[in-house]
Amino acid sequence: MKIKRILKWSARAILVLLIVGFLWGFVAYWRSTNECDRKSGAPANSMKAIVHCEYGGPEVLTLADVEKPVPTDNQILVRVRAASLNALDLMIRGLSLLRPITGMRKPKDTRVGVDYAGTVEAIGKNVTQFKPGDEVFGGKNGALAEYVCVLPDRAVTLKPANMTFEQAASVPVAAITALQGLRDKGKIKPGQKVLVNGASGGVGTFAVQIAKSYGTEVTAVCSTRNLEMVQSIGADHVIDYTKEDFTKTDQRYDLIFDLVGNHSFSDRRHVMTPNGICVMGGLGGSGWHEETTARLFGELKALVGSWFVSQKFMTYLANLNKPDLAFLADLMRDGKMTPVIDKTYKMNDVSSALQYLETGHARGKVVITVD
């Protein structure tokens, strides 16, 4: 009788929790708002910025007048000259798994973009690292705008003089993703054999060059039309995936940097050395937002599977930070890394730029110039 009583009350408790959770989700969904709902009249001190008041595809992006930021005593004000797009900007679609964080019915944060490069226009009274007129690049939410305010000790550093604003703006998210995947997770070492799967995209083009800077032998996997391009940025060998499957060869790699995730756990293990590492570098490309659950499940299976073998599979989230940006700036300054830019768009054509990025066929980076 005691067990039946426990089971009965447990079932009731679970039912109550389910009802409360449903009601909370329902209320949160209909109460979710953003600054677009609260805005009244034109800003007193305005600037242009890309915003999305609703979830959806690139078509929901608009060029709007918003309040120009004012730097605090500990911030710098940067006039943005160029910005670039990343796969994460497609979060405007509002993935269902993340809506409890990003906003149930509408996006909490209506601003778009992270990567930027520009000129310091003003500094707070406590800032000593930068001065007005300095050319900088870095990462900041809402970077698709005429101005951003940033903390000088965060993800911002001086732009190399031999790089344009467009080139520098293409670096932060993609290059740091490549650097941290290869160096921190992949433990890259000179003399290793490294394969980059997805070598012609934004992250991939940086990964090829960063891997070469570490003194490794790099094999790049891409489509036919990109073979010459990836060779020109330093790849020692190229594999045309339309003609050859890299997992069916006799070659073995110490490190696989996989940006595509289109092969099984066992297939990738087949071409890894006994103690090889496979770093699964994230999501991107055509239809990625529709395949997120399947890809995450595939990564999870590989992560769990690697617990029982000598080869290791791992994934990660990149962390924008000042030291890594400075490291990448040095690579560019020394001519060891040059951003690959596919297309450049104006601010009023960001929707078209994001639509192009979403096709998964961009060669390197897609950049936005901010006039």
PDB file of N, CA and C in Angstrom, residues 140-218:
ATOM      1  N   LYS A 140      31.731  42.109 -31.295  1.00  0.00           N
ATOM      2  CA  LYS A 140      30.762  42.760 -30.420  1.00  0.00           C
ATOM      3  C   LYS A 140      29.364  42.494 -30.966  1.00  0.00           C
ATOM      4  N   ASN A 141      28.451  42.052 -30.116  1.00  0.00           N
ATOM      5  CA  ASN A 141      27.077  41.837 -30.558  1.00  0.00           C
ATOM      6  C   ASN A 141      26.490  43.133 -31.103  1.00  0.00           C
ATOM      7  N   GLY A 142      25.777  43.022 -32.212  1.00  0.00           N
ATOM      8  CA  GLY A 142      25.204  44.212 -32.823  1.00  0.00           C
ATOM      9  C   GLY A 142      26.181  44.962 -33.697  1.00  0.00           C
ATOM     10  N   ALA A 143      27.172  44.251 -34.250  1.00  0.00           N
ATOM     11  CA  ALA A 143      28.237  44.910 -35.008  1.00  0.00           C
ATOM     12  C   ALA A 143      27.781  45.430 -36.366  1.00  0.00           C
ATOM     13  N   LEU A 144      26.639  44.955 -36.864  1.00  0.00           N
ATOM     14  CA  LEU A 144      26.131  45.471 -38.137  1.00  0.00           C
ATOM     15  C   LEU A 144      25.438  46.803 -37.885  1.00  0.00           C
ATOM     16  N   ALA A 145      26.257  47.808 -37.664  1.00  0.00           N
ATOM     17  CA  ALA A 145      25.775  49.141 -37.304  1.00  0.00           C
ATOM     18  C   ALA A 145      26.867  50.157 -37.602  1.00  0.00           C
ATOM     19  N   GLU A 146      26.512  51.422 -37.573  1.00  0.00           N
ATOM     20  CA  GLU A 146      27.498  52.471 -37.850  1.00  0.00           C
ATOM     21  C   GLU A 146      28.468  52.664 -36.690  1.00  0.00           C
ATOM     22  N   TYR A 147      28.025  52.342 -35.468  1.00  0.00           N
ATOM     23  CA  TYR A 147      28.885  52.513 -34.292  1.00  0.00           C
ATOM     24  C   TYR A 147      28.661  51.372 -33.306  1.00  0.00           C
ATOM     25  N   VAL A 148      29.715  51.017 -32.572  1.00  0.00           N
ATOM     26  CA  VAL A 148      29.613  50.094 -31.450  1.00  0.00           C
ATOM     27  C   VAL A 148      30.451  50.626 -30.291  1.00  0.00           C
ATOM     28  N   CYS A 149      29.998  50.365 -29.087  1.00  0.00           N
ATOM     29  CA  CYS A 149      30.781  50.673 -27.886  1.00  0.00           C
ATOM     30  C   CYS A 149      31.351  49.369 -27.343  1.00  0.00           C
ATOM     31  N   VAL A 150      32.643  49.345 -27.062  1.00  0.00           N
ATOM     32  CA  VAL A 150      33.279  48.115 -26.593  1.00  0.00           C
ATOM     33  C   VAL A 150      34.222  48.409 -25.435  1.00  0.00           C
ATOM     34  N   LEU A 151      34.452  47.398 -24.617  1.00  0.00           N
ATOM     35  CA  LEU A 151      35.422  47.491 -23.539  1.00  0.00           C
ATOM     36  C   LEU A 151      36.810  47.197 -24.096  1.00  0.00           C
ATOM     37  N   PRO A 152      37.793  48.021 -23.817  1.00  0.00           N
ATOM     38  CA  PRO A 152      39.112  47.872 -24.437  1.00  0.00           C
ATOM     39  C   PRO A 152      39.869  46.620 -24.030  1.00  0.00           C
ATOM     40  N   ASP A 153      39.491  45.994 -22.915  1.00  0.00           N
ATOM     41  CA  ASP A 153      40.191  44.784 -22.481  1.00  0.00           C
ATOM     42  C   ASP A 153      39.484  43.514 -22.950  1.00  0.00           C
ATOM     43  N   ARG A 154      38.461  43.654 -23.774  1.00  0.00           N
ATOM     44  CA  ARG A 154      37.730  42.497 -24.289  1.00  0.00           C
ATOM     45  C   ARG A 154      38.212  42.176 -25.704  1.00  0.00           C
ATOM     46  N   ALA A 155      37.317  41.699 -26.553  1.00  0.00           N
ATOM     47  CA  ALA A 155      37.710  41.215 -27.879  1.00  0.00           C
ATOM     48  C   ALA A 155      37.877  42.366 -28.868  1.00  0.00           C
ATOM     49  N   VAL A 156      38.958  43.127 -28.724  1.00  0.00           N
ATOM     50  CA  VAL A 156      39.289  44.201 -29.648  1.00  0.00           C
ATOM     51  C   VAL A 156      40.799  44.414 -29.624  1.00  0.00           C
ATOM     52  N   THR A 157      41.376  44.637 -30.794  1.00  0.00           N
ATOM     53  CA  THR A 157      42.814  44.875 -30.867  1.00  0.00           C
ATOM     54  C   THR A 157      43.102  45.738 -32.084  1.00  0.00           C
ATOM     55  N   LEU A 158      44.336  46.216 -32.201  1.00  0.00           N
ATOM     56  CA  LEU A 158      44.710  47.077 -33.318  1.00  0.00           C
ATOM     57  C   LEU A 158      44.715  46.298 -34.632  1.00  0.00           C
ATOM     58  N   LYS A 159      44.233  46.933 -35.668  1.00  0.00           N
ATOM     59  CA  LYS A 159      44.220  46.333 -36.997  1.00  0.00           C
ATOM     60  C   LYS A 159      45.615  46.409 -37.608  1.00  0.00           C
ATOM     61  N   PRO A 160      46.117  45.307 -38.163  1.00  0.00           N
ATOM     62  CA  PRO A 160      47.408  45.376 -38.849  1.00  0.00           C
ATOM     63  C   PRO A 160      47.344  46.374 -40.007  1.00  0.00           C
ATOM     64  N   ALA A 161      48.404  47.135 -40.171  1.00  0.00           N
ATOM     65  CA  ALA A 161      48.421  48.165 -41.212  1.00  0.00           C
ATOM     66  C   ALA A 161      48.339  47.572 -42.614  1.00  0.00           C
ATOM     67  N   ASN A 162      48.773  46.325 -42.775  1.00  0.00           N
ATOM     68  CA  ASN A 162      48.759  45.710 -44.111  1.00  0.00           C
ATOM     69  C   ASN A 162      47.428  45.038 -44.442  1.00  0.00           C
ATOM     70  N   MET A 163      46.420  45.214 -43.594  1.00  0.00           N
ATOM     71  CA  MET A 163      45.096  44.657 -43.832  1.00  0.00           C
ATOM     72  C   MET A 163      44.077  45.778 -44.025  1.00  0.00           C
ATOM     73  N   THR A 164      43.147  45.591 -44.950  1.00  0.00           N
ATOM     74  CA  THR A 164      42.062  46.541 -45.115  1.00  0.00           C
ATOM     75  C   THR A 164      41.028  46.347 -44.003  1.00  0.00           C
ATOM     76  N   PHE A 165      40.103  47.297 -43.876  1.00  0.00           N
ATOM     77  CA  PHE A 165      39.022  47.129 -42.900  1.00  0.00           C
ATOM     78  C   PHE A 165      38.187  45.892 -43.243  1.00  0.00           C
ATOM     79  N   GLU A 166      37.952  45.665 -44.520  1.00  0.00           N
ATOM     80  CA  GLU A 166      37.163  44.508 -44.935  1.00  0.00           C
ATOM     81  C   GLU A 166      37.861  43.204 -44.550  1.00  0.00           C
ATOM     82  N   GLN A 167      39.160  43.134 -44.766  1.00  0.00           N
ATOM     83  CA  GLN A 167      39.894  41.918 -44.397  1.00  0.00           C
ATOM     84  C   GLN A 167      39.878  41.699 -42.888  1.00  0.00           C
ATOM     85  N   ALA A 168      40.144  42.755 -42.130  1.00  0.00           N
ATOM     86  CA  ALA A 168      40.173  42.629 -40.674  1.00  0.00           C
ATOM     87  C   ALA A 168      38.805  42.249 -40.120  1.00  0.00           C
ATOM     88  N   ALA A 169      37.741  42.802 -40.709  1.00  0.00           N
ATOM     89  CA  ALA A 169      36.393  42.511 -40.218  1.00  0.00           C
ATOM     90  C   ALA A 169      35.993  41.065 -40.445  1.00  0.00           C
ATOM     91  N   SER A 170      36.659  40.386 -41.367  1.00  0.00           N
ATOM     92  CA  SER A 170      36.307  38.998 -41.661  1.00  0.00           C
ATOM     93  C   SER A 170      36.917  38.010 -40.669  1.00  0.00           C
ATOM     94  N   VAL A 171      37.764  38.490 -39.778  1.00  0.00           N
ATOM     95  CA  VAL A 171      38.584  37.600 -38.952  1.00  0.00           C
ATOM     96  C   VAL A 171      37.928  37.069 -37.678  1.00  0.00           C
ATOM     97  N   PRO A 172      37.375  37.908 -36.785  1.00  0.00           N
ATOM     98  CA  PRO A 172      37.153  37.485 -35.395  1.00  0.00           C
ATOM     99  C   PRO A 172      36.509  36.128 -35.157  1.00  0.00           C
ATOM    100  N   VAL A 173      35.250  35.940 -35.484  1.00  0.00           N
ATOM    101  CA  VAL A 173      34.569  34.687 -35.136  1.00  0.00           C
ATOM    102  C   VAL A 173      35.169  33.496 -35.878  1.00  0.00           C
ATOM    103  N   ALA A 174      35.334  33.623 -37.191  1.00  0.00           N
ATOM    104  CA  ALA A 174      35.801  32.484 -37.992  1.00  0.00           C
ATOM    105  C   ALA A 174      37.228  32.079 -37.657  1.00  0.00           C
ATOM    106  N   ALA A 175      38.133  33.047 -37.589  1.00  0.00           N
ATOM    107  CA  ALA A 175      39.541  32.715 -37.341  1.00  0.00           C
ATOM    108  C   ALA A 175      39.757  32.228 -35.916  1.00  0.00           C
ATOM    109  N   ILE A 176      39.056  32.804 -34.956  1.00  0.00           N
ATOM    110  CA  ILE A 176      39.195  32.329 -33.572  1.00  0.00           C
ATOM    111  C   ILE A 176      38.614  30.919 -33.438  1.00  0.00           C
ATOM    112  N   THR A 177      37.529  30.642 -34.155  1.00  0.00           N
ATOM    113  CA  THR A 177      36.981  29.276 -34.161  1.00  0.00           C
ATOM    114  C   THR A 177      38.025  28.290 -34.682  1.00  0.00           C
ATOM    115  N   ALA A 178      38.706  28.664 -35.767  1.00  0.00           N
ATOM    116  CA  ALA A 178      39.746  27.795 -36.331  1.00  0.00           C
ATOM    117  C   ALA A 178      40.923  27.660 -35.379  1.00  0.00           C
ATOM    118  N   LEU A 179      41.382  28.769 -34.826  1.00  0.00           N
ATOM    119  CA  LEU A 179      42.544  28.749 -33.933  1.00  0.00           C
ATOM    120  C   LEU A 179      42.289  27.899 -32.695  1.00  0.00           C
ATOM    121  N   GLN A 180      41.191  28.127 -32.022  1.00  0.00           N
ATOM    122  CA  GLN A 180      40.924  27.407 -30.783  1.00  0.00           C
ATOM    123  C   GLN A 180      40.625  25.933 -31.034  1.00  0.00           C
ATOM    124  N   GLY A 181      40.025  25.623 -32.188  1.00  0.00           N
ATOM    125  CA  GLY A 181      39.787  24.221 -32.518  1.00  0.00           C
ATOM    126  C   GLY A 181      41.078  23.469 -32.766  1.00  0.00           C
ATOM    127  N   LEU A 182      41.977  24.078 -33.552  1.00  0.00           N
ATOM    128  CA  LEU A 182      43.242  23.430 -33.884  1.00  0.00           C
ATOM    129  C   LEU A 182      44.205  23.409 -32.705  1.00  0.00           C
ATOM    130  N   ARG A 183      44.370  24.540 -32.055  1.00  0.00           N
ATOM    131  CA  ARG A 183      45.376  24.670 -30.997  1.00  0.00           C
ATOM    132  C   ARG A 183      44.911  24.093 -29.667  1.00  0.00           C
ATOM    133  N   ASP A 184      43.733  24.509 -29.207  1.00  0.00           N
ATOM    134  CA  ASP A 184      43.292  24.145 -27.857  1.00  0.00           C
ATOM    135  C   ASP A 184      42.679  22.755 -27.787  1.00  0.00           C
ATOM    136  N   LYS A 185      41.865  22.411 -28.778  1.00  0.00           N
ATOM    137  CA  LYS A 185      41.222  21.101 -28.777  1.00  0.00           C
ATOM    138  C   LYS A 185      42.033  20.059 -29.546  1.00  0.00           C
ATOM    139  N   GLY A 186      42.588  20.461 -30.672  1.00  0.00           N
ATOM    140  CA  GLY A 186      43.325  19.515 -31.504  1.00  0.00           C
ATOM    141  C   GLY A 186      44.765  19.310 -31.084  1.00  0.00           C
ATOM    142  N   LYS A 187      45.285  20.194 -30.205  1.00  0.00           N
ATOM    143  CA  LYS A 187      46.679  20.083 -29.731  1.00  0.00           C
ATOM    144  C   LYS A 187      47.653  19.975 -30.900  1.00  0.00           C
ATOM    145  N   ILE A 188      47.477  20.827 -31.880  1.00  0.00           N
ATOM    146  CA  ILE A 188      48.262  20.778 -33.106  1.00  0.00           C
ATOM    147  C   ILE A 188      49.748  20.937 -32.829  1.00  0.00           C
ATOM    148  N   LYS A 189      50.562  20.148 -33.566  1.00  0.00           N
ATOM    149  CA  LYS A 189      52.019  20.167 -33.363  1.00  0.00           C
ATOM    150  C   LYS A 189      52.719  20.163 -34.718  1.00  0.00           C
ATOM    151  N   PRO A 190      53.904  20.741 -34.790  1.00  0.00           N
ATOM    152  CA  PRO A 190      54.667  20.724 -36.046  1.00  0.00           C
ATOM    153  C   PRO A 190      54.898  19.297 -36.524  1.00  0.00           C
ATOM    154  N   GLY A 191      54.837  19.120 -37.836  1.00  0.00           N
ATOM    155  CA  GLY A 191      55.095  17.814 -38.421  1.00  0.00           C
ATOM    156  C   GLY A 191      53.897  16.906 -38.532  1.00  0.00           C
ATOM    157  N   GLN A 192      52.782  17.282 -37.917  1.00  0.00           N
ATOM    158  CA  GLN A 192      51.590  16.436 -37.978  1.00  0.00           C
ATOM    159  C   GLN A 192      50.932  16.512 -39.362  1.00  0.00           C
ATOM    160  N   LYS A 193      50.123  15.497 -39.650  1.00  0.00           N
ATOM    161  CA  LYS A 193      49.293  15.506 -40.838  1.00  0.00           C
ATOM    162  C   LYS A 193      47.885  15.919 -40.416  1.00  0.00           C
ATOM    163  N   VAL A 194      47.421  17.032 -41.004  1.00  0.00           N
ATOM    164  CA  VAL A 194      46.143  17.624 -40.616  1.00  0.00           C
ATOM    165  C   VAL A 194      45.206  17.640 -41.816  1.00  0.00           C
ATOM    166  N   LEU A 195      43.957  17.241 -41.610  1.00  0.00           N
ATOM    167  CA  LEU A 195      42.950  17.330 -42.660  1.00  0.00           C
ATOM    168  C   LEU A 195      41.876  18.322 -42.242  1.00  0.00           C
ATOM    169  N   VAL A 196      41.534  19.238 -43.150  1.00  0.00           N
ATOM    170  CA  VAL A 196      40.455  20.202 -42.914  1.00  0.00           C
ATOM    171  C   VAL A 196      39.307  19.855 -43.843  1.00  0.00           C
ATOM    172  N   ASN A 197      38.206  19.401 -43.285  1.00  0.00           N
ATOM    173  CA  ASN A 197      37.020  19.055 -44.066  1.00  0.00           C
ATOM    174  C   ASN A 197      36.085  20.257 -44.086  1.00  0.00           C
ATOM    175  N   GLY A 198      35.923  20.850 -45.276  1.00  0.00           N
ATOM    176  CA  GLY A 198      35.190  22.108 -45.389  1.00  0.00           C
ATOM    177  C   GLY A 198      36.169  23.260 -45.464  1.00  0.00           C
ATOM    178  N   ALA A 199      37.222  23.085 -46.261  1.00  0.00           N
ATOM    179  CA  ALA A 199      38.359  24.011 -46.247  1.00  0.00           C
ATOM    180  C   ALA A 199      38.118  25.316 -46.983  1.00  0.00           C
ATOM    181  N   SER A 200      37.055  25.412 -47.767  1.00  0.00           N
ATOM    182  CA  SER A 200      36.860  26.608 -48.579  1.00  0.00           C
ATOM    183  C   SER A 200      35.932  27.633 -47.961  1.00  0.00           C
ATOM    184  N   GLY A 201      35.334  27.332 -46.808  1.00  0.00           N
ATOM    185  CA  GLY A 201      34.415  28.254 -46.160  1.00  0.00           C
ATOM    186  C   GLY A 201      35.129  29.274 -45.291  1.00  0.00           C
ATOM    187  N   GLY A 202      34.350  30.055 -44.558  1.00  0.00           N
ATOM    188  CA  GLY A 202      34.919  31.101 -43.716  1.00  0.00           C
ATOM    189  C   GLY A 202      35.897  30.574 -42.693  1.00  0.00           C
ATOM    190  N   VAL A 203      35.486  29.585 -41.905  1.00  0.00           N
ATOM    191  CA  VAL A 203      36.367  29.005 -40.899  1.00  0.00           C
ATOM    192  C   VAL A 203      37.456  28.165 -41.562  1.00  0.00           C
ATOM    193  N   GLY A 204      37.090  27.426 -42.592  1.00  0.00           N
ATOM    194  CA  GLY A 204      38.031  26.523 -43.241  1.00  0.00           C
ATOM    195  C   GLY A 204      39.228  27.209 -43.858  1.00  0.00           C
ATOM    196  N   THR A 205      39.022  28.360 -44.515  1.00  0.00           N
ATOM    197  CA  THR A 205      40.147  29.062 -45.132  1.00  0.00           C
ATOM    198  C   THR A 205      41.139  29.557 -44.079  1.00  0.00           C
ATOM    199  N   PHE A 206      40.618  29.945 -42.928  1.00  0.00           N
ATOM    200  CA  PHE A 206      41.526  30.330 -41.839  1.00  0.00           C
ATOM    201  C   PHE A 206      42.213  29.096 -41.253  1.00  0.00           C
ATOM    202  N   ALA A 207      41.479  27.990 -41.131  1.00  0.00           N
ATOM    203  CA  ALA A 207      42.046  26.775 -40.551  1.00  0.00           C
ATOM    204  C   ALA A 207      43.232  26.266 -41.362  1.00  0.00           C
ATOM    205  N   VAL A 208      43.118  26.291 -42.697  1.00  0.00           N
ATOM    206  CA  VAL A 208      44.225  25.848 -43.551  1.00  0.00           C
ATOM    207  C   VAL A 208      45.473  26.676 -43.267  1.00  0.00           C
ATOM    208  N   GLN A 209      45.320  28.005 -43.198  1.00  0.00           N
ATOM    209  CA  GLN A 209      46.472  28.890 -43.018  1.00  0.00           C
ATOM    210  C   GLN A 209      47.048  28.809 -41.609  1.00  0.00           C
ATOM    211  N   ILE A 210      46.189  28.689 -40.611  1.00  0.00           N
ATOM    212  CA  ILE A 210      46.675  28.568 -39.230  1.00  0.00           C
ATOM    213  C   ILE A 210      47.411  27.246 -39.051  1.00  0.00           C
ATOM    214  N   ALA A 211      46.865  26.168 -39.605  1.00  0.00           N
ATOM    215  CA  ALA A 211      47.536  24.867 -39.516  1.00  0.00           C
ATOM    216  C   ALA A 211      48.910  24.919 -40.172  1.00  0.00           C
ATOM    217  N   LYS A 212      49.017  25.585 -41.320  1.00  0.00           N
ATOM    218  CA  LYS A 212      50.315  25.722 -41.981  1.00  0.00           C
ATOM    219  C   LYS A 212      51.284  26.542 -41.137  1.00  0.00           C
ATOM    220  N   SER A 213      50.785  27.543 -40.418  1.00  0.00           N
ATOM    221  CA  SER A 213      51.663  28.373 -39.589  1.00  0.00           C
ATOM    222  C   SER A 213      52.283  27.582 -38.455  1.00  0.00           C
ATOM    223  N   TYR A 214      51.676  26.446 -38.102  1.00  0.00           N
ATOM    224  CA  TYR A 214      52.214  25.574 -37.055  1.00  0.00           C
ATOM    225  C   TYR A 214      53.177  24.533 -37.619  1.00  0.00           C
ATOM    226  N   GLY A 215      53.447  24.594 -38.912  1.00  0.00           N
ATOM    227  CA  GLY A 215      54.402  23.666 -39.509  1.00  0.00           C
ATOM    228  C   GLY A 215      53.859  22.282 -39.748  1.00  0.00           C
ATOM    229  N   THR A 216      52.595  22.172 -40.121  1.00  0.00           N
ATOM    230  CA  THR A 216      51.986  20.871 -40.368  1.00  0.00           C
ATOM    231  C   THR A 216      51.811  20.634 -41.871  1.00  0.00           C
ATOM    232  N   GLU A 217      51.512  19.397 -42.228  1.00  0.00           N
ATOM    233  CA  GLU A 217      51.191  19.040 -43.607  1.00  0.00           C
ATOM    234  C   GLU A 217      49.676  18.997 -43.729  1.00  0.00           C
ATOM    235  N   VAL A 218      49.127  19.897 -44.533  1.00  0.00           N
ATOM    236  CA  VAL A 218      47.680  20.115 -44.551  1.00  0.00           C
ATOM    237  C   VAL A 218      47.040  19.543 -45.804  1.00  0.00           C
TER     238      VAL A 218
END
